[in-house]
Coordinates of C-alpha atoms in Angstrom, one line a residue:
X1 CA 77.3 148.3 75.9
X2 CA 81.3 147.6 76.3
X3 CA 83.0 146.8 79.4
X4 CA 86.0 149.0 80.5
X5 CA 89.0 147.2 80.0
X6 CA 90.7 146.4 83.4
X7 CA 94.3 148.4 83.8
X8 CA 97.0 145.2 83.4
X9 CA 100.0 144.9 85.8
X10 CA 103.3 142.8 85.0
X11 CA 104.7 142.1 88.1
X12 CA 108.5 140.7 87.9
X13 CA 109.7 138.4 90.9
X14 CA 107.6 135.8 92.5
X15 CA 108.9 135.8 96.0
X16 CA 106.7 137.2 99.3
X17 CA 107.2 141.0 97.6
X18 CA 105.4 140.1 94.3
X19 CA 103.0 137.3 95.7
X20 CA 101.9 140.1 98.1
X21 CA 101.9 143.0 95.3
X22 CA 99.4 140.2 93.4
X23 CA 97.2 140.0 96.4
X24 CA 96.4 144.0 96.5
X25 CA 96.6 144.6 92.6
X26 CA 93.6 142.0 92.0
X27 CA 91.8 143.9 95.1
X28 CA 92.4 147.5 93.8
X29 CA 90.8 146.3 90.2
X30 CA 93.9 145.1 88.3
X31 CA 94.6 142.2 85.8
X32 CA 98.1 140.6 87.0
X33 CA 100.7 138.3 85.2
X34 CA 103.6 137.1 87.7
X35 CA 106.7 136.5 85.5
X36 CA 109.1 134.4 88.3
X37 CA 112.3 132.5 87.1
X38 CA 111.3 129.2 89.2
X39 CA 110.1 126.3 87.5
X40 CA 107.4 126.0 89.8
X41 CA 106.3 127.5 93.4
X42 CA 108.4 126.6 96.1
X43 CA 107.7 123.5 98.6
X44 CA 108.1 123.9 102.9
X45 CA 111.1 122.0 102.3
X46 CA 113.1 121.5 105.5
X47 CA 116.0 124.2 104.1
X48 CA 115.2 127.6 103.6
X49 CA 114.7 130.4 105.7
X50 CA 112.5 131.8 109.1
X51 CA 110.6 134.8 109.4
X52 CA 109.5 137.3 111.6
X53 CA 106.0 138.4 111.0
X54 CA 104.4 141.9 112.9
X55 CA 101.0 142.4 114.1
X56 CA 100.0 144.5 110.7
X57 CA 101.6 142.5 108.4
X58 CA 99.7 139.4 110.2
X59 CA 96.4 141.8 109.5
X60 CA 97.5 142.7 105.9
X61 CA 97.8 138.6 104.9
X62 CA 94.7 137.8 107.3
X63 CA 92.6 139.8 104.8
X64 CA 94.3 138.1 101.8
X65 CA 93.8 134.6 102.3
X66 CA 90.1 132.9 102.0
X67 CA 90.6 131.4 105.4
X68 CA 92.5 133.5 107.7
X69 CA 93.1 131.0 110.1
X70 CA 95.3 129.7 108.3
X71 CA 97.8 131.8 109.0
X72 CA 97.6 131.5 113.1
X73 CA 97.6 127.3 112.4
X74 CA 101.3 127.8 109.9
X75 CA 103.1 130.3 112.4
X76 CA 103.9 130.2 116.1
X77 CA 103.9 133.2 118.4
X78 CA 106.7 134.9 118.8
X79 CA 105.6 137.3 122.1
X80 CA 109.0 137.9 123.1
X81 CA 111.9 139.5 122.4
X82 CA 115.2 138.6 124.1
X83 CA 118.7 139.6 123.8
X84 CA 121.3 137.2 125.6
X85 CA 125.1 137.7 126.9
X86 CA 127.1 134.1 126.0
X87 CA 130.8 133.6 127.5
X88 CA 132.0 130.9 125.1
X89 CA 134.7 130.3 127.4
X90 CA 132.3 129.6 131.0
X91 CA 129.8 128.2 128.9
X92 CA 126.9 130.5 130.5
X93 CA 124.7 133.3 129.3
X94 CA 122.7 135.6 131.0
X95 CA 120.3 138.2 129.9
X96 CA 120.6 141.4 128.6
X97 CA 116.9 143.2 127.5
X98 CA 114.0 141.4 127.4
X99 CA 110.2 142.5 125.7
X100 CA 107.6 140.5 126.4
X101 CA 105.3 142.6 124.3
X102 CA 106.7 141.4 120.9
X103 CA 103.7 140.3 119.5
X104 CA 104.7 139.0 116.4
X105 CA 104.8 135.3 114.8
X106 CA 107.4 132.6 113.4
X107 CA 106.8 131.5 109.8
X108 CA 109.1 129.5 107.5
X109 CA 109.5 131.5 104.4
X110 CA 108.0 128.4 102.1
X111 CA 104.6 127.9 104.3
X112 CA 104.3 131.8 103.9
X113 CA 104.6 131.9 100.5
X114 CA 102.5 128.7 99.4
X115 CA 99.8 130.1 102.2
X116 CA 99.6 133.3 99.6
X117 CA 100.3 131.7 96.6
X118 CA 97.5 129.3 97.1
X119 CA 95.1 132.1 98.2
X120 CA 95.4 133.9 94.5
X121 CA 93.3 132.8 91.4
X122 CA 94.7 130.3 89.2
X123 CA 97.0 131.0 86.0
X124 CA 98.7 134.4 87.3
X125 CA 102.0 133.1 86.9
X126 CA 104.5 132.7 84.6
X127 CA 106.5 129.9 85.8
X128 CA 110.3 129.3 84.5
X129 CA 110.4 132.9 82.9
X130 CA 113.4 134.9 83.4
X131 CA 112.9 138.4 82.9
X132 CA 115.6 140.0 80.3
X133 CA 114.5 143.6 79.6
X134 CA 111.6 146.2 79.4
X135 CA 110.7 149.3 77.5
X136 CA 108.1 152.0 78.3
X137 CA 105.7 153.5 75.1
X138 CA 106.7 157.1 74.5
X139 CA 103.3 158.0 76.1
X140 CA 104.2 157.0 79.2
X141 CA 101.1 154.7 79.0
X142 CA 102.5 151.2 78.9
X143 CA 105.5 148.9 79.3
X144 CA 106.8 146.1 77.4
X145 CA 108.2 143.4 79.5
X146 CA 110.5 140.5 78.0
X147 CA 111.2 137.4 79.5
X148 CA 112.8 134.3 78.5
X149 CA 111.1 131.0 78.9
X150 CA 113.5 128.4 80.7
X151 CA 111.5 125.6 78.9
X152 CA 111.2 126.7 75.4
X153 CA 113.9 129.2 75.0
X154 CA 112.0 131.5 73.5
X155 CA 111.3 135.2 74.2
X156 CA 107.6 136.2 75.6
X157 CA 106.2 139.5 75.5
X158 CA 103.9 141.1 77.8
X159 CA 102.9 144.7 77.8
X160 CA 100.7 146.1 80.5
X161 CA 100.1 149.3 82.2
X162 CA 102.5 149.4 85.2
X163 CA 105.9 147.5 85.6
X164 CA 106.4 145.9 89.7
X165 CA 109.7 145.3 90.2
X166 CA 109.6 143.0 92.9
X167 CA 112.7 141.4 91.5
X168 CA 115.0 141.5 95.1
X169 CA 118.0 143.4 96.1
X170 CA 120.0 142.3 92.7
X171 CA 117.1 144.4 90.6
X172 CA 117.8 144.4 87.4
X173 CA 114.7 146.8 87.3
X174 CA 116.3 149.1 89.4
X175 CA 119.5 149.1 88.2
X176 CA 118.2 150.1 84.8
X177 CA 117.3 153.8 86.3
X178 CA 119.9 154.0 89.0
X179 CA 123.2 152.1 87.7
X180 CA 125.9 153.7 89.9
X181 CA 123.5 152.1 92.7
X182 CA 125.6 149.3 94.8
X183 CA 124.8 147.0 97.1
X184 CA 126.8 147.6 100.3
X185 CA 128.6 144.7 102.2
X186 CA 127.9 144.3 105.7
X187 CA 131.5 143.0 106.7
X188 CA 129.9 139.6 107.4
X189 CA 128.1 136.5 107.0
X190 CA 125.6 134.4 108.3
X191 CA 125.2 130.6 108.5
X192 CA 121.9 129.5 108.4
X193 CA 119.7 126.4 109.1
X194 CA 116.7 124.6 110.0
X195 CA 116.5 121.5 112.5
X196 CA 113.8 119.1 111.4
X197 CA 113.5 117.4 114.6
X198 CA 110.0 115.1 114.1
X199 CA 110.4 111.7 115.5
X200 CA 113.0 113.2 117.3
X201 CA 111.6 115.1 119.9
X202 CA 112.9 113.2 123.2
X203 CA 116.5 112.9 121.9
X204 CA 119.8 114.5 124.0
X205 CA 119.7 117.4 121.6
X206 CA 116.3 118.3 122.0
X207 CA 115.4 117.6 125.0
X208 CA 118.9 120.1 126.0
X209 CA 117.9 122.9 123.9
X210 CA 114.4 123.2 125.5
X211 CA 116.0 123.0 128.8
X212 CA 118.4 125.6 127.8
X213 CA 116.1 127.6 126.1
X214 CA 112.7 127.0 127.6
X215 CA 110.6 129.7 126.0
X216 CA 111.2 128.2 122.3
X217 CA 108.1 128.1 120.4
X218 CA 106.9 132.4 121.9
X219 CA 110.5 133.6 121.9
X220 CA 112.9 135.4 119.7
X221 CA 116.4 134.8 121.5
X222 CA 119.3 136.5 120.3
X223 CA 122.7 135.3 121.5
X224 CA 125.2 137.7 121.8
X225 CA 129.0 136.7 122.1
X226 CA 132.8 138.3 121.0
X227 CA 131.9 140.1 117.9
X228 CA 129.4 137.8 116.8
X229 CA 125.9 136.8 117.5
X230 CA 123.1 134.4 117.1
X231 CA 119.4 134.3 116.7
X232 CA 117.3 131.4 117.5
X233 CA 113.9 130.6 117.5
X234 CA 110.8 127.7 116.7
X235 CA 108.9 126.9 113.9
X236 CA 106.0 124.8 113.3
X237 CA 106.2 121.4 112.6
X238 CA 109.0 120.5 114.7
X239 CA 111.8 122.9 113.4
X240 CA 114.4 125.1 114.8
X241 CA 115.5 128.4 112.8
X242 CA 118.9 128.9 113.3
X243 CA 121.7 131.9 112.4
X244 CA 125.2 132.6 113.6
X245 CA 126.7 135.7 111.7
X246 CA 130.3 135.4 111.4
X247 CA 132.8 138.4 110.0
X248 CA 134.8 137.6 106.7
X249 CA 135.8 139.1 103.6
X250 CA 133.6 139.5 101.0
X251 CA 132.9 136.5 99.0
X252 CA 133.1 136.3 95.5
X253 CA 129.3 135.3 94.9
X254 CA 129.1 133.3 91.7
X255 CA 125.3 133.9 91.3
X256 CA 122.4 136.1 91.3
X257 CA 122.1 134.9 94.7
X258 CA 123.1 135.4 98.0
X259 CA 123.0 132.3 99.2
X260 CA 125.9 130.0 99.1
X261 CA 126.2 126.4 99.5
X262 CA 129.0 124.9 101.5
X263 CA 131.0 122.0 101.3
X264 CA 131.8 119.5 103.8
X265 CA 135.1 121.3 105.2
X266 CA 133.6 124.7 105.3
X267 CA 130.8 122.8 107.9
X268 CA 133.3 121.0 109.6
X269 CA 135.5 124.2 110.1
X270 CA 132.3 126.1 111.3
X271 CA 131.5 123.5 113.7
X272 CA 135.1 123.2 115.4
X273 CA 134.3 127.7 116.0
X274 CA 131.1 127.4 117.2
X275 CA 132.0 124.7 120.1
X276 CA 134.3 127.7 121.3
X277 CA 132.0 130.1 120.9
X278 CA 128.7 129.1 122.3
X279 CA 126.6 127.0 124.5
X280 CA 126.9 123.0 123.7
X281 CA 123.4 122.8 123.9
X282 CA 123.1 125.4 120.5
X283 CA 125.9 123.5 118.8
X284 CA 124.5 120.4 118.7
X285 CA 121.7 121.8 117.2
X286 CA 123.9 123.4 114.9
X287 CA 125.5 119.6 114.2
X288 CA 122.9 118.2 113.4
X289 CA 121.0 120.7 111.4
X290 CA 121.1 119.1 107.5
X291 CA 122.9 121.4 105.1
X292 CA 123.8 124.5 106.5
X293 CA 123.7 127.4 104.0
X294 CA 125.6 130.6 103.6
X295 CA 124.2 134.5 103.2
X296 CA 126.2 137.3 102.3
X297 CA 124.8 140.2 104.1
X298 CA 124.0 143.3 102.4
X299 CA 122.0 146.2 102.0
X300 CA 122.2 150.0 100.4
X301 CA 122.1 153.4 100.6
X302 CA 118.5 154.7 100.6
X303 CA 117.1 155.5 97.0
X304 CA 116.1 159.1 96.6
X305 CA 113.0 157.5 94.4
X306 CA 111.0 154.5 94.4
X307 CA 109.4 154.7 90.9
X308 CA 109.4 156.0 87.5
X309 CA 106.8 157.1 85.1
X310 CA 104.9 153.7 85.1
X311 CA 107.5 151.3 86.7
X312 CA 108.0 151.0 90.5
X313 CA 110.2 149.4 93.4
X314 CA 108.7 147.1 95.7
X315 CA 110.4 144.8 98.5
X316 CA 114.1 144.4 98.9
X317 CA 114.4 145.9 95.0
X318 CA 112.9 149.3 96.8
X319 CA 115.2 148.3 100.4
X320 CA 117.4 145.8 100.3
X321 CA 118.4 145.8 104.3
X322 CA 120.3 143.5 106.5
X323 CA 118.1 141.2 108.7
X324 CA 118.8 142.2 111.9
X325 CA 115.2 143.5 112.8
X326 CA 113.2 141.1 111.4
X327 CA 112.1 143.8 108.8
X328 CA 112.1 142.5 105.0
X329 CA 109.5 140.3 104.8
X330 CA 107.2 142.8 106.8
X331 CA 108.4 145.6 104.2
X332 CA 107.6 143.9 102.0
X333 CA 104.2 143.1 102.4
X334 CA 103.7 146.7 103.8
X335 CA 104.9 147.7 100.3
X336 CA 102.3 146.0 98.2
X337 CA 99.5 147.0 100.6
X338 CA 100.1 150.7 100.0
X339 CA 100.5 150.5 97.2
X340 CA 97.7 148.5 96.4
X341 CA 95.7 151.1 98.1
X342 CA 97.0 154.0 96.3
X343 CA 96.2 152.5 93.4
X344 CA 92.8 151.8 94.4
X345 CA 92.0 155.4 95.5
X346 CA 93.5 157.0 92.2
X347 CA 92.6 154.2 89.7
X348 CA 94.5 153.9 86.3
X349 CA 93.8 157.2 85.0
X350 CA 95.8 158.7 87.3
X351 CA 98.5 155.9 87.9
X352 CA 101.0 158.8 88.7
X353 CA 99.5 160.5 91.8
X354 CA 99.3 157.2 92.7
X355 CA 103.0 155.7 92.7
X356 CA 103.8 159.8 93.9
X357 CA 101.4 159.2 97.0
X358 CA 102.7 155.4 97.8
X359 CA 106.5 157.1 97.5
X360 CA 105.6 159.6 99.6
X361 CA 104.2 157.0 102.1
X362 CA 107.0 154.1 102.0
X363 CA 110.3 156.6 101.1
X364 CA 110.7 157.4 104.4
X365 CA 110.1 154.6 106.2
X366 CA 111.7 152.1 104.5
X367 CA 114.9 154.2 104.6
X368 CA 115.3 155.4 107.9
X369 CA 114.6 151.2 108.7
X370 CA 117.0 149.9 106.6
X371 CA 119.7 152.4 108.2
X372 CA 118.4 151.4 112.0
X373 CA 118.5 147.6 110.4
X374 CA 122.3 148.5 109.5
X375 CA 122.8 149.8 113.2
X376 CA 121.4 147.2 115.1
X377 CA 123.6 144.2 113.0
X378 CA 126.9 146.6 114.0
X379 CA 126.1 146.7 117.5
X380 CA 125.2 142.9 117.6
X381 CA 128.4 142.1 115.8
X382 CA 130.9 144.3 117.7
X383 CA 131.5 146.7 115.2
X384 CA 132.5 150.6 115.9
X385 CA 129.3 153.4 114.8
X386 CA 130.6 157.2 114.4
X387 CA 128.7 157.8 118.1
X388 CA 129.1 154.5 119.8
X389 CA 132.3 152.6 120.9
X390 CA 131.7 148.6 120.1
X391 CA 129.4 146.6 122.1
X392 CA 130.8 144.6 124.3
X393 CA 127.8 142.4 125.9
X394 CA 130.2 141.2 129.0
X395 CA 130.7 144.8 130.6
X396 CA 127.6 146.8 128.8
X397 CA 125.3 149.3 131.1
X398 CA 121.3 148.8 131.0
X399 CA 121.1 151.9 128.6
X400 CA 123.6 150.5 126.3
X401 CA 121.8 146.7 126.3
X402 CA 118.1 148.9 125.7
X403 CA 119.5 149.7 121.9
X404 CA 118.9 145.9 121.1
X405 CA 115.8 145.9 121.3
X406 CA 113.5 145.2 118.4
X407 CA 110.7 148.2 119.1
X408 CA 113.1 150.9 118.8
X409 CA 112.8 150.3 115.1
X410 CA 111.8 153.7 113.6
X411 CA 107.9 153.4 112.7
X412 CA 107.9 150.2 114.4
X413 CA 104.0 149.4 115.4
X414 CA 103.2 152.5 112.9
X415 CA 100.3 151.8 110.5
X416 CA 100.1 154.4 107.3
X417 CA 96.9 156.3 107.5
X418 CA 95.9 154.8 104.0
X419 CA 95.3 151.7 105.4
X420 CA 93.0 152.7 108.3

């Protein structure tokens, strides 16, 4: 007797997108190789970014992970969702909306990802390998991937059955079938930190945020000021997620990144702005948060498709969306569990009613929330929409204020009928 071979998957991009994709491949049947340009998986380093995390995406990881407690005792709750008015001038706030049904929880991106990355089998990934290109056979039957290894410069081959591009919002995947496809400039930036505050707990800083903000550690606060806003919120271990999105040109991004260190002057100059903009009690946290980092904002027009013959989009290469509603992450993992579960119910032999059905499911989602995404962050920054005059948060009516709320997300607590 012979064993049936398993159907193989190459999966491109190790971040939450392809880590998740991982998880529901092996579960639907699948061999998986990771190829991820890192040298190595990422530490909870005190930089970095936080997250969001809904009640089904906490469901989806819950039955990932060999111990899904896990994933309560590396998030806090984040129960409430509140959008403030700040007068930079008076130095007061006051509030605006407020959910107290949120029901979601506070992760920093690097716990996530080890908490998933330690829950897969060992050897999956291909650590330091930079993908370069990819061909599919002329039976439509398998694709060849190439990748360049960092360490010994060579070029590594893999061929499997279906191509994951879970390769971001710069997809090099994607851009292969859609070149005139271009990422989309929001009109602004946002700075971006974490506060390590252990040991530190009882200090003037701390001690005046909480009082400030007592609901830190279960609340998603949202500052909103003069064409500008903030977002602020607690992480475990003794952090503070911070953001302040700030309007400027488009910068010339060097990188394959959008992320952008900044030098001393750039962080003195946005310390001098945010002590005329905000509370004192949020720029001192800001002052003392250890290198502040830079995104440029983006996202795109919707795709018309997600996939081709045997390759498809996951994550921000499928969406890439701005982050005003705490959707990419949760996309993301919604992604790779329907697909995982398509692929389950069709099996490899019929690997295209399978990426049709998961494109069917996702397509039109994903882009009506990356265009409500888009809405929101204009609203919160000031910025005109075709049926809406800017926001001003000083003189706005209650009906105006209810358009900041998170749940008005289209398909916000919606779970695909797939995964029921």
């Amino acid at each position: 007797m012979t064993l049936e071979k398993k159907p193989k998957a190459v999966i491109v991009g190790g971040s939450i997108g392809g880590v998740s994709c991982a998880h529901t491949l092996i579960l639907a049947g699948w061999d998986v190789v990771v190829l991820e340009k890192s040298y190595q998986a990422p530490t909870g380093s005190p930089t970095g970014a936080g997250l969001g995390l809904d009640p089904l995406s906490l469901q989806l990881i819950q039955s990932w992970i060999k111990d899904p407690e896990l994933l309560k005792r590396t998030t806090l709750p984040l129960t409430i969702d509140q959008n403030d008015a700040v007068d930079g001038e008076k130095k007061v706030r006051w509030t605006l909306t407020r959910d107290e049904k949120f029901n979601c929880r506070a992760a920093h991106w690097a716990d996530l990802h080890a908490l998933l990355y330690h829950a897969l089998p060992p050897n999956l990934f291909l650590w330091g390998h930079h993908f370069q290109s990819f061909s599919i056979s002329s039976d439509k039957r398998s694709v060849q991937v190439k990748a360049l290894s960092l360490q010994s410069n060579e070029t590594v081959e893999v061929i499997g059955d279906l191509l994951v591009a879970a390769d971001g919002c710069l997809s090099k995947i994607r851009q292969s079938f859609v070149p005139d496809h271009k990422l989309r400039y929001s009109g602004y930036c946002a700075w971006r930190g974490v506060l390590d505050f252990s040991g530190s707990e009882k200090s003037e800083t701390i001690v005046g945020i909480r009082k400030a903000y007592p609901e830190l550690g279960k609340c998603l606060y949202f500052g909103l000021g003069s064409g500008s806003h903030t977002v602020l919120y607690e992480l475990l271990n003794k952090r503070l997620n911070w953001i302040w999105y700030v309007h400027q040109p488009e910068p010339d991004l060097k990188s394959d990144s959008m992320t952008m260190k900044a030098n001393s002057d750039m962080i003195q100059a946005m310390h001098k702005e945010a002590e005329k903009m905000w509370l004192p009690e949020f720029v001192r946290v800001i002052k003392e948060t250890s290198h502040p980092f830079i995104n440029a904002i983006y996202d795109s027009e919707p795709l018309e498709q997600i996939y081709w013959d045997n390759v498809v989009l996951v994550g921000d290469a499928a969406h890439p969306t701005t982050p005003h509603a705490t959707r990419s992450t949760n996309m993301s993992v919604l992604d790779a569990a329907v697909l995982g579960q398509c692929l389950k119910k069709w099996g490899a032999e019929n690997l295209q009613s399978a990426l049709e059905e998961y494109q069917s499911i996702r397509l039109p989602v994903v882009s009506k929330q990356v265009l409500h995404a888009r809405r929101m962050g204009r609203i919160k920054q000031g910025l005109a929409l075709p049926d809406l005059q800017s926001f001003d948060p000083k003189t706005a009516n209650p009906e105006e204020c209810q358009e900041l709320q998170q749940r008005l997300m289209p398909f916000f607590s919606d779970v695909p009928s797939i995964l029921v």
